[in-house]
């Protein structure tokens, strides 16, 4: 009898419902827990009853499966709930006089704030009340030329005024709060320069601290090597998983070329290192020392994980590999698919938030789809000779991995690299040489041996990799950018991929009919729920810092008008996802006294399509004289305004007032209260979120931007 792929993966029956419970707890917290628990108990009782009656045993044999699935779903949701509750302190930290925090990671950023991942280890009220704590917190410390930069291990004292990490209230804003919650952080606090002090330092003798210290030492060795800046940053990422030195151009070029995974140390690198070590230890196989060989490989792979600073992505890959190698050590036949689900189940049991981390999703899906699709794809390709066989094998692995990960890559990064298969076919075979040579150079340099020829070769390969990715990026057809995918469409893609694979492998007509019926039903729902893109609007975003920028969208043309003296890139960051969803690109920055399309600016007045706008940032509005009040659709109040709303109403008939987010706090409160008293519609961006006004489109005029 022919065995299926999942017949060798019994752990899938545990991992899938457990992960489903975690996901359901995230989407509809607590609601389903009791429902699934009751269903599980009911079917468990029915199963027990059926066992006592011979005539019911076979007919009701599926009762136990239903009970086990429901209870595993409950277990997954309960694990997630317990994990979330552990993050919430029993007492309100803000009720204490002081807090003592340990700096775990200090950002090297030189911007206005220094971001620190910290842990509050004690809350202090007075000499009689001092309680230990364990509260992960993101601290943003004011950065000035005279500020003493906090370092990893520093103990700092400050008055706690913790606030939950919140998202910017912009359209399609990135869900930063959820991202940080899945990383273990739910609180943040800003500390001005005079509101904290260093009271000591602690060198925690943790394994991770030693690993990071070793990685830092290796990074210094690479810094001292005779490499070009681009080669140096690539080697740090490729060998040690350190990506802080990669500039944005490098990240973009590797992403467009479909080679981002090369710079993110994960299962690919571990697999290559495993293959290199296995080749070097081939004589042990000839001596039938398979277990000794497996043990050495296992130790060296974990040594590599230690060298990368115990990076989470490398640890995940090491756990998966360890399950396979442990099977060899105890004399069991390797079952890769089962090993994958054992590792996934164990990791989710340890930390259910792994399920929502992009790196975990990409790592798991790439390995899963390689195991699922490699053989079918390989069998479709010609492999009549040695070279064709190796090319077919490499192409099959790359294609299988991309089948599973492309939907996620497009969903998260809004880009489809069209040349990914080709670039991987060229680059991946060279990675063992670059990785092997790089580690050899690192080892020799670490003991003081310098081989200029080896340095030159490694530098040339790393530089060549950088130049290759930049060459691919130059061609517009190398990728499709700014793709927006809704979550429900992502689900449909995966149903099509894995449902189609199941139909293809099983050759069942019923399965094909069911899959096509589901797709048809989904498309019908999408037809009725489809929202047209927004191509005409005035948008003012919640931004970081003290700037206000007006975004005019005129028949798809995207124009930014900063009310400050220079454009702020923070606006682009905040608006990027909104623009992608609505198919808006080609940003144009304009200044005062400009006519551009249906937009005319003569501050303090702005005419946009059929809307009349006034910007209140000084006293120029007081110079207006008119026998009757002028009709204004939107009055935007920005820093510099000194008057009252009642004074403005004597001159203008205003439909709605917009308070910029960078107005002083008490001025915002005062103006908002005055608007409420005068019964004027008021939008306060700091609390109400971004201001979006759908405008009335008119025929586009000739562009005449000054």
Coordinates of C-alpha atoms in Angstrom, one line a residue, residues 87-96 123 132-133:
X87 CA 3.3 40.0 30.8
X88 CA 0.8 42.1 32.9
X89 CA 2.3 43.1 36.3
X90 CA 0.2 42.4 39.3
X91 CA 0.6 46.0 40.6
X92 CA 0.4 49.2 38.6
X93 CA 4.1 50.3 38.1
X94 CA 3.0 53.9 37.8
X95 CA 1.8 53.9 41.4
X96 CA 5.4 53.5 42.6
X123 CA 9.7 48.9 41.8
X132 CA 11.1 42.7 42.6
X133 CA 9.6 42.8 39.1

